[in-house]
Amino acid sequence: MSSDDRGPRVTLSDDQWRERLTDTEFQVLRRSATEAPFTGEYNDTTSEGVYRCRACGAELFRSTEKFSSHCGWPSFFSPLAEDRVRYITDTSLPGAPRTEVRCAACDSHLGHVFAGEGYDTPTDLRYCINSISLTLETTGD
C-alpha cells in the first residue's frame, strides 16, 4: 500500500486480488465485467449507511445520495467526495462513449456515470454501480 493526500492506496497483483475476491467479484472489480440487472443485493436497498468499495473498503457513496432509477443497479447522484472515484472514458461498446467509474483507492471497476437523463436529482447524474462492487455499512437500527 502507498498513500498520498487522498488517503491510502491499495496496489495488489492479480494473484493477490484473486485471493481476496470471489471469482465473480474479481471479474467485475478487476476486469470491468457487469453483473446482471436486477440481481444485485443493493438494487432495492433503502438502509441508511455508507457504501464502501468491496475490494479495499474505501468509503465511496452514502445512502442519502442513493435513488431509485429502476435501471437494475444501485443508483447514486454523487459520490461521497470527488476524490473517492476516478473517471475513464469507456469506448468498449459501439456508439457513444460512456464514463466508467473506478475506486480512486484501488482502481477497481464500480460501474458507469450518466448525465442528462432527466432524473429529479440535484446533480442530474446517475452513478450506475454494480452491487457486487460495494459493501454497505449500515448506521442506526
GROMACS .gro file of C-alpha atoms in nm:
model
  141
    1MET     CA    1   0.000   0.000   0.000
    2SER     CA    2   0.107   0.355  -0.067
    3SER     CA    3  -0.054   0.682   0.037
    4ASP     CA    4  -0.092   1.046  -0.064
    5ASP     CA    5  -0.313   1.337   0.047
    6ARG     CA    6  -0.629   1.145  -0.054
    7GLY     CA    7  -0.560   0.854   0.180
    8PRO     CA    8  -0.419   0.503   0.146
    9ARG     CA    9  -0.377   0.347  -0.197
   10VAL     CA   10  -0.412  -0.027  -0.242
   11THR     CA   11  -0.185  -0.185  -0.502
   12LEU     CA   12  -0.202  -0.562  -0.534
   13SER     CA   13  -0.112  -0.813  -0.804
   14ASP     CA   14  -0.385  -1.006  -0.986
   15ASP     CA   15  -0.295  -1.313  -0.780
   16GLN     CA   16  -0.338  -1.116  -0.456
   17TRP     CA   17  -0.674  -0.979  -0.575
   18ARG     CA   18  -0.786  -1.333  -0.667
   19GLU     CA   19  -0.706  -1.444  -0.310
   20ARG     CA   20  -0.919  -1.161  -0.164
   21LEU     CA   21  -1.216  -1.173  -0.403
   22THR     CA   22  -1.457  -1.437  -0.528
   23ASP     CA   23  -1.435  -1.522  -0.899
   24THR     CA   24  -1.740  -1.305  -0.975
   25GLU     CA   25  -1.611  -1.013  -0.766
   26PHE     CA   26  -1.275  -1.038  -0.945
   27GLN     CA   27  -1.441  -1.030  -1.288
   28VAL     CA   28  -1.643  -0.717  -1.205
   29LEU     CA   29  -1.397  -0.526  -0.987
   30ARG     CA   30  -1.071  -0.611  -1.164
   31ARG     CA   31  -1.186  -0.698  -1.520
   32SER     CA   32  -1.472  -0.443  -1.559
   33ALA     CA   33  -1.748  -0.700  -1.607
   34THR     CA   34  -2.107  -0.609  -1.519
   35GLU     CA   35  -2.347  -0.803  -1.300
   36ALA     CA   36  -2.685  -0.884  -1.450
   37PRO     CA   37  -2.952  -0.616  -1.393
   38PHE     CA   38  -3.196  -0.659  -1.103
   39THR     CA   39  -2.979  -0.929  -0.940
   40GLY     CA   40  -2.755  -0.727  -0.707
   41GLU     CA   41  -2.811  -0.721  -0.333
   42TYR     CA   42  -2.828  -0.339  -0.312
   43ASN     CA   43  -3.053  -0.266  -0.609
   44ASP     CA   44  -3.360  -0.204  -0.389
   45THR     CA   45  -3.188  -0.144  -0.055
   46THR     CA   46  -3.307   0.161   0.140
   47SER     CA   47  -3.099   0.108   0.456
   48GLU     CA   48  -2.904   0.407   0.584
   49GLY     CA   49  -2.529   0.390   0.576
   50VAL     CA   50  -2.208   0.419   0.379
   51TYR     CA   51  -2.130   0.215   0.070
   52ARG     CA   52  -1.768   0.102   0.058
   53CYS     CA   53  -1.554  -0.047  -0.215
   54ARG     CA   54  -1.582  -0.426  -0.177
   55ALA     CA   55  -1.218  -0.469  -0.284
   56CYS     CA   56  -1.044  -0.223  -0.050
   57GLY     CA   57  -1.305  -0.082   0.191
   58ALA     CA   58  -1.278   0.283   0.081
   59GLU     CA   59  -1.591   0.490   0.153
   60LEU     CA   60  -1.749   0.577  -0.181
   61PHE     CA   61  -2.120   0.667  -0.152
   62ARG     CA   62  -2.375   0.749   0.117
   63SER     CA   63  -2.729   0.614   0.126
   64THR     CA   64  -2.855   0.975   0.125
   65GLU     CA   65  -2.733   1.007  -0.235
   66LYS     CA   66  -2.893   0.679  -0.348
   67PHE     CA   67  -3.214   0.698  -0.550
   68SER     CA   68  -3.449   0.461  -0.731
   69SER     CA   69  -3.379   0.481  -1.104
   70HIS     CA   70  -3.543   0.146  -1.192
   71CYS     CA   71  -3.242   0.064  -1.412
   72GLY     CA   72  -3.150  -0.265  -1.240
   73TRP     CA   73  -2.842  -0.145  -1.049
   74PRO     CA   74  -2.797   0.077  -0.743
   75SER     CA   75  -2.801   0.443  -0.849
   76PHE     CA   76  -2.646   0.742  -0.675
   77PHE     CA   77  -2.649   1.108  -0.777
   78SER     CA   78  -2.299   1.181  -0.641
   79PRO     CA   79  -2.006   1.010  -0.471
   80LEU     CA   80  -1.916   1.078  -0.108
   81ALA     CA   81  -1.644   1.312  -0.240
   82GLU     CA   82  -1.498   1.359  -0.587
   83ASP     CA   83  -1.156   1.233  -0.477
   84ARG     CA   84  -1.310   0.894  -0.386
   85VAL     CA   85  -1.365   0.795  -0.750
   86ARG     CA   86  -1.190   0.842  -1.080
   87TYR     CA   87  -1.332   0.851  -1.430
   88ILE     CA   88  -1.223   0.681  -1.752
   89THR     CA   89  -1.371   0.717  -2.099
   90ASP     CA   90  -1.511   0.375  -2.192
   91THR     CA   91  -1.533   0.301  -2.565
   92SER     CA   92  -1.586  -0.076  -2.526
   93LEU     CA   93  -1.941  -0.065  -2.669
   94PRO     CA   94  -2.039   0.065  -3.013
   95GLY     CA   95  -2.200   0.407  -3.019
   96ALA     CA   96  -2.137   0.694  -2.783
   97PRO     CA   97  -1.860   0.654  -2.525
   98ARG     CA   98  -1.956   0.601  -2.163
   99THR     CA   99  -1.781   0.723  -1.849
  100GLU     CA  100  -1.651   0.441  -1.633
  101VAL     CA  101  -1.633   0.497  -1.255
  102ARG     CA  102  -1.344   0.341  -1.061
  103CYS     CA  103  -1.242   0.342  -0.696
  104ALA     CA  104  -0.966   0.601  -0.654
  105ALA     CA  105  -0.802   0.397  -0.377
  106CYS     CA  106  -0.760   0.062  -0.556
  107ASP     CA  107  -0.866   0.127  -0.916
  108SER     CA  108  -1.148  -0.128  -0.903
  109HIS     CA  109  -1.433  -0.100  -1.154
  110LEU     CA  110  -1.754   0.020  -0.992
  111GLY     CA  111  -1.984   0.097  -1.285
  112HIS     CA  112  -2.061   0.400  -1.505
  113VAL     CA  113  -2.196   0.751  -1.463
  114PHE     CA  114  -2.455   0.902  -1.697
  115ALA     CA  115  -2.563   1.266  -1.729
  116GLY     CA  116  -2.872   1.437  -1.858
  117GLU     CA  117  -3.119   1.151  -1.827
  118GLY     CA  118  -3.385   1.369  -1.663
  119TYR     CA  119  -3.388   1.221  -1.313
  120ASP     CA  120  -3.506   1.463  -1.045
  121THR     CA  121  -3.177   1.474  -0.854
  122PRO     CA  122  -2.956   1.767  -0.750
  123THR     CA  123  -2.681   1.676  -0.999
  124ASP     CA  124  -2.871   1.528  -1.299
  125LEU     CA  125  -2.619   1.242  -1.279
  126ARG     CA  126  -2.680   0.870  -1.236
  127TYR     CA  127  -2.391   0.670  -1.096
  128CYS     CA  128  -2.497   0.322  -1.205
  129ILE     CA  129  -2.292   0.098  -0.974
  130ASN     CA  130  -2.264  -0.280  -0.954
  131SER     CA  131  -2.387  -0.411  -0.617
  132ILE     CA  132  -2.102  -0.661  -0.617
  133SER     CA  133  -1.857  -0.368  -0.620
  134LEU     CA  134  -1.994  -0.243  -0.288
  135THR     CA  135  -2.049  -0.335   0.075
  136LEU     CA  136  -2.297  -0.142   0.287
  137GLU     CA  137  -2.202  -0.037   0.638
  138THR     CA  138  -2.537   0.042   0.795
  139THR     CA  139  -2.600   0.309   1.056
  140GLY     CA  140  -2.878   0.327   1.310
  141ASP     CA  141  -3.131   0.048   1.354
   0.00000   0.00000   0.00000
